[in-house]
mmCIF file of N, CA and C in Angstrom:
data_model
loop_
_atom_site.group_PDB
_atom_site.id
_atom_site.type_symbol
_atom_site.label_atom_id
_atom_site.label_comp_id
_atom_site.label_asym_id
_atom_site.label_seq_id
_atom_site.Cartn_x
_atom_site.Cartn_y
_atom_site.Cartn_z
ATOM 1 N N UNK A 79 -8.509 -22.973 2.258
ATOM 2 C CA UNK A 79 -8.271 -22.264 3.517
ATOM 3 C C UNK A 79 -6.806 -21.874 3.668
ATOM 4 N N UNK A 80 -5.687 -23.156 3.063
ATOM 5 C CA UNK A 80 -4.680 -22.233 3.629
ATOM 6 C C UNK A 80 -4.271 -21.427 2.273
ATOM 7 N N UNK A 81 -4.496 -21.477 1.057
ATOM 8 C CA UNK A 81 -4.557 -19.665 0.580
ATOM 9 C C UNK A 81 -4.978 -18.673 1.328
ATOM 10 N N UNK A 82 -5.817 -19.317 1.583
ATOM 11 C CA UNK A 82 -6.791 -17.902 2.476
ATOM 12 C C UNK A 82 -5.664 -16.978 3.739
ATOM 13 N N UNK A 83 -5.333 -17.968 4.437
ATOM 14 C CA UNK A 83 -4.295 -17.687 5.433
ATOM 15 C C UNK A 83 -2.684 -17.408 4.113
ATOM 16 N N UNK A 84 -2.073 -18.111 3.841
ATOM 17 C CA UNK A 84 -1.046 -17.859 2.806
ATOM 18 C C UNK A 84 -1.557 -15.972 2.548
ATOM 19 N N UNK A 85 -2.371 -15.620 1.967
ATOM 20 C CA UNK A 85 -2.562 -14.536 1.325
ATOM 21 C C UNK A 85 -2.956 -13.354 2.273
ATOM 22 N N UNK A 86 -3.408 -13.514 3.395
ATOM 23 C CA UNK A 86 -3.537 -12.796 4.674
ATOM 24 C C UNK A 86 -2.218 -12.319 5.462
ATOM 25 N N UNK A 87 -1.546 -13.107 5.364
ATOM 26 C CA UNK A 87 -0.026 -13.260 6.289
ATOM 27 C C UNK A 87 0.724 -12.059 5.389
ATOM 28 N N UNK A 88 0.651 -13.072 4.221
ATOM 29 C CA UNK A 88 1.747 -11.714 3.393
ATOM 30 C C UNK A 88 1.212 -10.593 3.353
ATOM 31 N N UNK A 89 -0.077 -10.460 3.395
ATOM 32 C CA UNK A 89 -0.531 -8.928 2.838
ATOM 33 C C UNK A 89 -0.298 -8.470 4.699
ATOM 34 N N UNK A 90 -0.821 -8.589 5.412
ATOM 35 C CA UNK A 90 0.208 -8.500 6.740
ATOM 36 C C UNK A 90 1.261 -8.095 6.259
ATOM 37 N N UNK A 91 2.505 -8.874 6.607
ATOM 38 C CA UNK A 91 3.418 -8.943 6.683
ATOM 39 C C UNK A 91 4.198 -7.648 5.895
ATOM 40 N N UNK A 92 3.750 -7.720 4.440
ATOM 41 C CA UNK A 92 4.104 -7.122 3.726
ATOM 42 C C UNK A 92 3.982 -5.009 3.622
ATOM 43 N N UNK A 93 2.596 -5.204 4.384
ATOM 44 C CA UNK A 93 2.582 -3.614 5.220
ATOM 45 C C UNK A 93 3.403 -3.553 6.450
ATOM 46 N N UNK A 94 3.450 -4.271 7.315
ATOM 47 C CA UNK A 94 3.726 -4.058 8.537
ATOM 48 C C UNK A 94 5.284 -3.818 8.229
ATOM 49 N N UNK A 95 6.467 -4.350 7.568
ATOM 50 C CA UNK A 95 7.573 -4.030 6.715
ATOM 51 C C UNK A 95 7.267 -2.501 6.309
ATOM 52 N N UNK A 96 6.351 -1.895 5.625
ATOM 53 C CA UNK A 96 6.310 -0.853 4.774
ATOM 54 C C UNK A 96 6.199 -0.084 6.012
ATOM 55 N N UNK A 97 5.340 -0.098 6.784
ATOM 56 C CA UNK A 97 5.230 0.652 7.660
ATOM 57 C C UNK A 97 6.389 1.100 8.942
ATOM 58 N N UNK A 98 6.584 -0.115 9.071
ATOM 59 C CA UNK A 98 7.718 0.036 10.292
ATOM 60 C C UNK A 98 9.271 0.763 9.476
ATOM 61 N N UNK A 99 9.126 0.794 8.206
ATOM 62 C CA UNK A 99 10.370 0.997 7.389
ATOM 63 C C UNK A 99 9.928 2.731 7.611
ATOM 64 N N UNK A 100 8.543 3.423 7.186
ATOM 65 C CA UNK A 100 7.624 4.485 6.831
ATOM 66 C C UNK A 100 8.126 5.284 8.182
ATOM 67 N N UNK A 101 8.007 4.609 9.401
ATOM 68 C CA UNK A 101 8.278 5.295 10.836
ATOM 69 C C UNK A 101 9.720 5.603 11.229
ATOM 70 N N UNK A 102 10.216 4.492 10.530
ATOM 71 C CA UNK A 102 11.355 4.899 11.224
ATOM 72 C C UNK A 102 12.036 6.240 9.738
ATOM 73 N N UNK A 103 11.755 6.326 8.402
ATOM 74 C CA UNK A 103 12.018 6.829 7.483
ATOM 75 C C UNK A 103 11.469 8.583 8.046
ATOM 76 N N UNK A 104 10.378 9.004 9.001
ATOM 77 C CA UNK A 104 10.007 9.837 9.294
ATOM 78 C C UNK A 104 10.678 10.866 9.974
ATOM 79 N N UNK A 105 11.838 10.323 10.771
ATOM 80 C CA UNK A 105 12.390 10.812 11.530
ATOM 81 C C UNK A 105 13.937 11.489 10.780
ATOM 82 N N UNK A 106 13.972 11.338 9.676
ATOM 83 C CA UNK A 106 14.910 11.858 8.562
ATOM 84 C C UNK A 106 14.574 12.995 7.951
ATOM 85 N N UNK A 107 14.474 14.022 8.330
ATOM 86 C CA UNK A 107 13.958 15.396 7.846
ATOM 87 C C UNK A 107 14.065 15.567 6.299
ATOM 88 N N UNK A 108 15.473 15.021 5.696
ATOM 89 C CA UNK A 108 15.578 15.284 4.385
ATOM 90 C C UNK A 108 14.634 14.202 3.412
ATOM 91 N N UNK A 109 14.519 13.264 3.930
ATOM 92 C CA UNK A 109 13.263 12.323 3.021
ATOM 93 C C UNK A 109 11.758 13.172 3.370
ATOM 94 N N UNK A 110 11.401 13.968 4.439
ATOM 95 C CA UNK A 110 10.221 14.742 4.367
ATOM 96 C C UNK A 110 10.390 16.066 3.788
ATOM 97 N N UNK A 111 11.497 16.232 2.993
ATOM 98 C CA UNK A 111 11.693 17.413 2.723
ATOM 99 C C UNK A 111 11.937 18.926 3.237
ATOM 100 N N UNK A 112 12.490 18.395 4.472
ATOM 101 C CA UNK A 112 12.722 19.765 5.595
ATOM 102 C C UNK A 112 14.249 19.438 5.769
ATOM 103 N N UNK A 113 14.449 20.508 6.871
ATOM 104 C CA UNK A 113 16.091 20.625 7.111
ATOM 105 C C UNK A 113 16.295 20.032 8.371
ATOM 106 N N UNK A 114 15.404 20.060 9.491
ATOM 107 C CA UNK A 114 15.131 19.819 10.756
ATOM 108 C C UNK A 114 14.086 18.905 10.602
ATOM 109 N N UNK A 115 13.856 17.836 11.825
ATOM 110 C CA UNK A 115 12.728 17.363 12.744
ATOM 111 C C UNK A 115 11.925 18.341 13.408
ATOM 112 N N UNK A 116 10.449 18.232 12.607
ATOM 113 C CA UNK A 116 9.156 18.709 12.939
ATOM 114 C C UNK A 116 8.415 18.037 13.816
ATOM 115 N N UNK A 117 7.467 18.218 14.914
ATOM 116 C CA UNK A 117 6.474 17.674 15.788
ATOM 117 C C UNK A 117 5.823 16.822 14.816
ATOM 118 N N UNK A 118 5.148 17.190 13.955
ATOM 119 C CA UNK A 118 4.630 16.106 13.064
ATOM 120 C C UNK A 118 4.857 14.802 12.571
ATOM 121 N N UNK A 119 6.554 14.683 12.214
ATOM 122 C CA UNK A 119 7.239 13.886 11.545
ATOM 123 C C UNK A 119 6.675 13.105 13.365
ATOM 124 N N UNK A 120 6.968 13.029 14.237
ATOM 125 C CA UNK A 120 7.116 11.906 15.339
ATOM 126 C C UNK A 120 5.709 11.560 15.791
ATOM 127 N N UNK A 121 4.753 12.673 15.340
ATOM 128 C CA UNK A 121 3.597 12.098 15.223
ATOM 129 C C UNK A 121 3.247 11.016 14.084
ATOM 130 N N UNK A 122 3.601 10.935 12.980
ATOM 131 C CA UNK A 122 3.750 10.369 12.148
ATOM 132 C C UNK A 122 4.227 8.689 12.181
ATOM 133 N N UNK A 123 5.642 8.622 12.797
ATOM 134 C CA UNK A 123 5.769 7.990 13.139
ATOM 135 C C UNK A 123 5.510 6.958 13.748
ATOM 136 N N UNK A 124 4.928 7.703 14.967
ATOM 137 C CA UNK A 124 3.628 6.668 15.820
ATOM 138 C C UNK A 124 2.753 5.959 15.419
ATOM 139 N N UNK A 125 2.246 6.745 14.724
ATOM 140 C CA UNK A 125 1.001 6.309 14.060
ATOM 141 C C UNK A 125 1.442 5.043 13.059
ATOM 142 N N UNK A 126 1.951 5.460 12.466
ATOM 143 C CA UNK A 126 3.382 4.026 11.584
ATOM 144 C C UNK A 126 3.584 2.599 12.306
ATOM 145 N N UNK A 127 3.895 3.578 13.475
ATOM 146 C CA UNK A 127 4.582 1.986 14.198
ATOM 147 C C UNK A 127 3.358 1.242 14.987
ATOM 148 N N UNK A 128 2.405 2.039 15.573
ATOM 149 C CA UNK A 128 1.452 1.358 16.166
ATOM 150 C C UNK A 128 0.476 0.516 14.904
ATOM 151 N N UNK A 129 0.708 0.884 13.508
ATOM 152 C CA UNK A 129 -0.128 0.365 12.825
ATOM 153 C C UNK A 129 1.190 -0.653 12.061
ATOM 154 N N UNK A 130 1.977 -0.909 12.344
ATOM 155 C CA UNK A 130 2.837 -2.214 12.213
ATOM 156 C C UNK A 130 2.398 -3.345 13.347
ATOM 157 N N UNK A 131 2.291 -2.782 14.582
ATOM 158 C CA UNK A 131 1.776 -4.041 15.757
ATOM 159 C C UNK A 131 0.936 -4.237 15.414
ATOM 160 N N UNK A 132 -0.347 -3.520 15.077
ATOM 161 C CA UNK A 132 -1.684 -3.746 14.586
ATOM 162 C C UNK A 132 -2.020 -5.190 13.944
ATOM 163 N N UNK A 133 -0.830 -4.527 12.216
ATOM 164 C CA UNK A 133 -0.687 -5.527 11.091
ATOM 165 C C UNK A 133 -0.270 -6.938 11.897
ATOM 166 N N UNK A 134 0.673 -7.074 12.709
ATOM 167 C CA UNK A 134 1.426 -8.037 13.226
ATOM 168 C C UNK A 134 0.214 -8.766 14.403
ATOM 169 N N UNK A 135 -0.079 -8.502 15.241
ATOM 170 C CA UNK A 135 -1.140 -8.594 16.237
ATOM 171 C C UNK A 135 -2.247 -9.723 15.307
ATOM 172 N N UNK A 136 -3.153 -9.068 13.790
ATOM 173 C CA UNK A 136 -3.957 -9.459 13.132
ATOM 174 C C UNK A 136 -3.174 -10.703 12.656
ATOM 175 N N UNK A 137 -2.060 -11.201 12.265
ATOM 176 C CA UNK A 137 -1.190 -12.240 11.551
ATOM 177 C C UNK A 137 -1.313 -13.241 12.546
ATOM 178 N N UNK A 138 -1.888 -13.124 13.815
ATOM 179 C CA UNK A 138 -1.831 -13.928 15.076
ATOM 180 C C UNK A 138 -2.877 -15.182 14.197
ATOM 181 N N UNK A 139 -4.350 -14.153 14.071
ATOM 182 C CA UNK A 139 -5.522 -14.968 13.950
ATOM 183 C C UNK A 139 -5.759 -14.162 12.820
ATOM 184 N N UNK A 140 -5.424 -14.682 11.354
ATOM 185 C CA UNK A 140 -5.334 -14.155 10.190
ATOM 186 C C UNK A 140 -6.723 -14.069 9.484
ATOM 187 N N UNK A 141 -7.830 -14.798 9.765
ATOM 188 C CA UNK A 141 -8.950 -15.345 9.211
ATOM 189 C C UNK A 141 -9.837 -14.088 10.276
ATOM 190 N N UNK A 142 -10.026 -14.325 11.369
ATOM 191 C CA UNK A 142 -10.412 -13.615 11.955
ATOM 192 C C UNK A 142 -10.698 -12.014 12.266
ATOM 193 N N UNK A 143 -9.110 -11.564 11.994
ATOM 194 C CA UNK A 143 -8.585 -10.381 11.930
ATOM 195 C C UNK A 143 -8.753 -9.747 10.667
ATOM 196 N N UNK A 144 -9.159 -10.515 9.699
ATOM 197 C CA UNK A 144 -8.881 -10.159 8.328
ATOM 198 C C UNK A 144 -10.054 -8.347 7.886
ATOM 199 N N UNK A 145 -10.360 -8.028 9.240
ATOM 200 C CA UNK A 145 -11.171 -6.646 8.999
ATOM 201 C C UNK A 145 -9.732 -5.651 8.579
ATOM 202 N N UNK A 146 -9.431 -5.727 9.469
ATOM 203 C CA UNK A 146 -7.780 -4.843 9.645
ATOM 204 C C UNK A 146 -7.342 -4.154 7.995
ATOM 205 N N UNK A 147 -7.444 -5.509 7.060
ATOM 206 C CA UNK A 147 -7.285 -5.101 6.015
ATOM 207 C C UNK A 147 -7.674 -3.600 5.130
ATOM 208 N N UNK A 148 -9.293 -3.655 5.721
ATOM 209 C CA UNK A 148 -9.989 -2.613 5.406
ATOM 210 C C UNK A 148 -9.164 -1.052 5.563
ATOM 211 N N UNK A 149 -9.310 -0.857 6.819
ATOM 212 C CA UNK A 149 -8.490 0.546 7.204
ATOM 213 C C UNK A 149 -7.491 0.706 6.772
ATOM 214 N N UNK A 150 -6.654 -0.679 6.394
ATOM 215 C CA UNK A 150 -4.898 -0.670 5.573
ATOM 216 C C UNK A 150 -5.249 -0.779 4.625
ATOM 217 N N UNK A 151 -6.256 -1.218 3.437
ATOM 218 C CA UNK A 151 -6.842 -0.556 2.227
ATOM 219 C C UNK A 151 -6.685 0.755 1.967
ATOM 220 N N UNK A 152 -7.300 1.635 2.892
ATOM 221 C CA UNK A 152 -7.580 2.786 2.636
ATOM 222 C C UNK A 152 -6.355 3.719 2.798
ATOM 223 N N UNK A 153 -5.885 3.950 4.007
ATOM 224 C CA UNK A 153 -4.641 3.862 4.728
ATOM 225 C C UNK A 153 -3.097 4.369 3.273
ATOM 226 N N UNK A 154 -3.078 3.045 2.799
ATOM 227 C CA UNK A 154 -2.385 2.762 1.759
ATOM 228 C C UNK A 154 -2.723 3.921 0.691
ATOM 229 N N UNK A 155 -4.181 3.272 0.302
ATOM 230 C CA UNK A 155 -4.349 4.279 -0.965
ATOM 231 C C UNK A 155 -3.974 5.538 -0.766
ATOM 232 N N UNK A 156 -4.790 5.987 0.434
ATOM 233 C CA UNK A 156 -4.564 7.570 0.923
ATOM 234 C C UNK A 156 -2.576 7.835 0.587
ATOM 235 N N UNK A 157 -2.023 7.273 1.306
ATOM 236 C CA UNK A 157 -0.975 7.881 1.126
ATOM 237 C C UNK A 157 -0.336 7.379 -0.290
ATOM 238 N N UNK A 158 -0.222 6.265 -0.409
ATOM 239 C CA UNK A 158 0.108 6.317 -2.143
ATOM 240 C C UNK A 158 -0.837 7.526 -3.247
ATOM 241 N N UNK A 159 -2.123 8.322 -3.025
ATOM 242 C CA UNK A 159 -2.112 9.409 -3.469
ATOM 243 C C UNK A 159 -1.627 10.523 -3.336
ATOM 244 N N UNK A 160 -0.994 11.114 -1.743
ATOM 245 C CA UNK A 160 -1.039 12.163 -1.626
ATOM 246 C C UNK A 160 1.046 12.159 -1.884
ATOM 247 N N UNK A 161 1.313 11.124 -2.022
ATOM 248 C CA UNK A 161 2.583 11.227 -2.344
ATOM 249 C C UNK A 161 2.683 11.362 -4.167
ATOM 250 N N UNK A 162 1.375 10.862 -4.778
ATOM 251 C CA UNK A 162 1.381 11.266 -6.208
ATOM 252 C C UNK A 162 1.304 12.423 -6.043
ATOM 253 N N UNK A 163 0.524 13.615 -5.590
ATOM 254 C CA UNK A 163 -0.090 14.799 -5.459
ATOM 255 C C UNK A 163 1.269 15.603 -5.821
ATOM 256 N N UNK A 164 1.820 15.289 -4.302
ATOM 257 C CA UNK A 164 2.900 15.858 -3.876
ATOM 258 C C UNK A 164 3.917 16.037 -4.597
ATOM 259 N N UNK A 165 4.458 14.819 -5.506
ATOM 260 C CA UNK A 165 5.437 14.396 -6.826
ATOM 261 C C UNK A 165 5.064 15.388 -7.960
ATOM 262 N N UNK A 166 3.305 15.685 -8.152
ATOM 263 C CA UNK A 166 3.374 16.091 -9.742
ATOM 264 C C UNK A 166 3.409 17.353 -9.100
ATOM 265 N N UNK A 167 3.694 18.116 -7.799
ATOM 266 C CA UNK A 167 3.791 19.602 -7.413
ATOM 267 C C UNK A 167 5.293 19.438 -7.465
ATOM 268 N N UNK A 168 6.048 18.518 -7.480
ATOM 269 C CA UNK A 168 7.514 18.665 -7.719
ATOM 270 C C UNK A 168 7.707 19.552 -6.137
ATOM 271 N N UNK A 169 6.973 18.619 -4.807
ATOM 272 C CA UNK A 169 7.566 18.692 -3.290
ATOM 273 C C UNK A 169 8.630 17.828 -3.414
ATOM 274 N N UNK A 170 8.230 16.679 -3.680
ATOM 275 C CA UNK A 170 9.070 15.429 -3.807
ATOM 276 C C UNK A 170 9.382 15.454 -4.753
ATOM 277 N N UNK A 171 10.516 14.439 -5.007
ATOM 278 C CA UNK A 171 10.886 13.364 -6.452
ATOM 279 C C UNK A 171 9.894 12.433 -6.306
ATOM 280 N N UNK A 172 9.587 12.474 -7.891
ATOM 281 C CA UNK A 172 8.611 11.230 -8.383
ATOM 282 C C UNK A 172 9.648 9.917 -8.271
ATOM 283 N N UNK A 173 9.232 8.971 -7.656
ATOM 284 C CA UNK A 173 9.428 7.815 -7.802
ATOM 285 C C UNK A 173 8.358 6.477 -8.094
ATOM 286 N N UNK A 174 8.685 6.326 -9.305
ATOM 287 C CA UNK A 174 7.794 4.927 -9.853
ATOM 288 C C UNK A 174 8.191 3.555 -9.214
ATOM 289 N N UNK A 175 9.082 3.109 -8.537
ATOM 290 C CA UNK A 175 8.975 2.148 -7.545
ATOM 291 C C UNK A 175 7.762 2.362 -6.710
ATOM 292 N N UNK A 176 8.060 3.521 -5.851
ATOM 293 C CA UNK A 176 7.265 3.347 -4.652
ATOM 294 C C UNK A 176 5.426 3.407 -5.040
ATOM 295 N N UNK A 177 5.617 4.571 -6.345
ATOM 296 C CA UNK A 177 4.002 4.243 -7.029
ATOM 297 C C UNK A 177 3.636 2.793 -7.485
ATOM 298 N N UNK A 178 4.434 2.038 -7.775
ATOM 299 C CA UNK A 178 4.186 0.560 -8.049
ATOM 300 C C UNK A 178 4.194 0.095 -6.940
ATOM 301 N N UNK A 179 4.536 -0.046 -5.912
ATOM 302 C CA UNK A 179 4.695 -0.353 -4.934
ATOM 303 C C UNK A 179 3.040 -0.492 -3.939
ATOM 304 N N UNK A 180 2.780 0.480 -3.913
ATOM 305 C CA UNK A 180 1.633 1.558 -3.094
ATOM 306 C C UNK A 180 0.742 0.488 -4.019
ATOM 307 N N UNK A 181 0.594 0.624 -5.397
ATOM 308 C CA UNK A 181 -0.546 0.021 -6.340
ATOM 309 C C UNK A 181 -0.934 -1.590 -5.945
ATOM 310 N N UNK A 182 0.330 -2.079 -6.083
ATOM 311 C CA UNK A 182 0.737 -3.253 -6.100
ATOM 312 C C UNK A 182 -0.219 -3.877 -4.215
ATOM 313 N N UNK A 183 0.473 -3.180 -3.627
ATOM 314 C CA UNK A 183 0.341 -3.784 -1.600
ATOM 315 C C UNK A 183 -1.452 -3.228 -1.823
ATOM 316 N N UNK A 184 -1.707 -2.474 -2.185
ATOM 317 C CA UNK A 184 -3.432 -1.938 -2.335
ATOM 318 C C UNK A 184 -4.288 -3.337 -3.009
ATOM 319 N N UNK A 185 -3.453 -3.921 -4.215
ATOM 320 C CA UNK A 185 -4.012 -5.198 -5.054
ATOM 321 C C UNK A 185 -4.050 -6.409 -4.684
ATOM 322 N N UNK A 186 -2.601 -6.418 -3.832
ATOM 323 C CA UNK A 186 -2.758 -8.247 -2.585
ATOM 324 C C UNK A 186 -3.489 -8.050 -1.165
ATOM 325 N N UNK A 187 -3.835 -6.477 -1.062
ATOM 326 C CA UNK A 187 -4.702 -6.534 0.445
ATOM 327 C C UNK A 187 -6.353 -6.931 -0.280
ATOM 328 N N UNK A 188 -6.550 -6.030 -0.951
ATOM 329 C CA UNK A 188 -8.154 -6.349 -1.600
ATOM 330 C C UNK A 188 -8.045 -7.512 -1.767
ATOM 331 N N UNK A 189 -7.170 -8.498 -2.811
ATOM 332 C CA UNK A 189 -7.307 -9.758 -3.158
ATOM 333 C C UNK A 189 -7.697 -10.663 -2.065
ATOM 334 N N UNK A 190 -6.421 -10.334 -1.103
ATOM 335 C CA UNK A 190 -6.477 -11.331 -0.263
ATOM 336 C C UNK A 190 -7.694 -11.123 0.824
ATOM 337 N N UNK A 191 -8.255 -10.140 0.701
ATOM 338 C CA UNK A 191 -9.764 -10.373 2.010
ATOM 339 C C UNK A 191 -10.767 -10.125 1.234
ATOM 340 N N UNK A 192 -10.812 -10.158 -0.054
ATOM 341 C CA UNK A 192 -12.249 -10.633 -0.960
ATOM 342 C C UNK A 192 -12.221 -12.263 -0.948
ATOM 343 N N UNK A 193 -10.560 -12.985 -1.326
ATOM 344 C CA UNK A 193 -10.645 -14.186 -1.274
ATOM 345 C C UNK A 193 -10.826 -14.902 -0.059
ATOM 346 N N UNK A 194 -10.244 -14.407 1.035
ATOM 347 C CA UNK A 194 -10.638 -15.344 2.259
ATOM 348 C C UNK A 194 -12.221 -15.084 2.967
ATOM 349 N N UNK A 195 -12.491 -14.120 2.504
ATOM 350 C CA UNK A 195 -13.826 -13.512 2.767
ATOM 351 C C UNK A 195 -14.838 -14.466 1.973
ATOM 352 N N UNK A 196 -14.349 -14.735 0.714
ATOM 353 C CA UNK A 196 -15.267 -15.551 -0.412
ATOM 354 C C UNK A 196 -15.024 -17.161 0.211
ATOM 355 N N UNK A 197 -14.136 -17.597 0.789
ATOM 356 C CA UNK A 197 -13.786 -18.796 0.971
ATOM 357 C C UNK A 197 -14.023 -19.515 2.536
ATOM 358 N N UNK A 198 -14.517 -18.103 3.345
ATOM 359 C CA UNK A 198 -15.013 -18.315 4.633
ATOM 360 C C UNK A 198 -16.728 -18.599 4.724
ATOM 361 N N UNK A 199 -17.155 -17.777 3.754
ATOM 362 C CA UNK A 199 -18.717 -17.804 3.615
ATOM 363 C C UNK A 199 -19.382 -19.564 3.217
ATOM 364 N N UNK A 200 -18.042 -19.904 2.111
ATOM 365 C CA UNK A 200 -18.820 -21.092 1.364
ATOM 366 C C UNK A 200 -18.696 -21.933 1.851
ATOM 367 N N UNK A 201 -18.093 -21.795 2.997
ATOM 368 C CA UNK A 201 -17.872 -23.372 4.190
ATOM 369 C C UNK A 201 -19.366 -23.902 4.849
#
């Protein structure tokens, strides 16, 4: 059980960092590749930061909450693809950190709510 929690927290923790870093990174026109702040970029944002309380909120009751994961599964992947997309159109610079990165936070969220998921059932 406390893997279960251990491995919930960080995978928490460890988006809610990415994210709150993601929102406030939005509001920098030259990391989105513009010259100016767009309506979008602060929509963006929002959406960032409300899904950092989210992550944080779920870390309360880690076992419980552990659905959350799901949508930050997807969430993740989605944008760790469309920032590949974007890289091999040469919008962006390719960066292999952040693709390891994206791979990596996608591999301790699955892990960690197949395992607490597997370890809640067999009680």
């Amino acid at each position: 059980m406390k893997k279960s929690i251990l491995l919930l927290r960080l995978s928490y923790w460890i988006a809610a960092i990415a994210d709150f870093i993601i929102a406030i990174l939005a509001w920098i026109p030259e990391r989105m590749g513009l010259v100016e702040i767009a309506y979008p970029m602060g929509l963006f944002s929002v959406i960032a930061f409300s899904w950092t309380l989210m992550l944080l909120m779920a870390d309360r009751k880690p076992i419980e909450r552990k659905w959350v994961l799901i949508p930050t599964i997807i969430v993740v992947t989605l944008i760790t693809i469309v920032r590949a997309i974007f890289s091999l159109g040469e919008t962006i610079e390719f960066n292999l950190a952040l693709l390891l990165f994206g791979i990596a936070l996608i591999i301790l969220m699955t892990y960690s709510y197949f395992y607490a998921s597997k370890h809640e059932t067999s009680k």
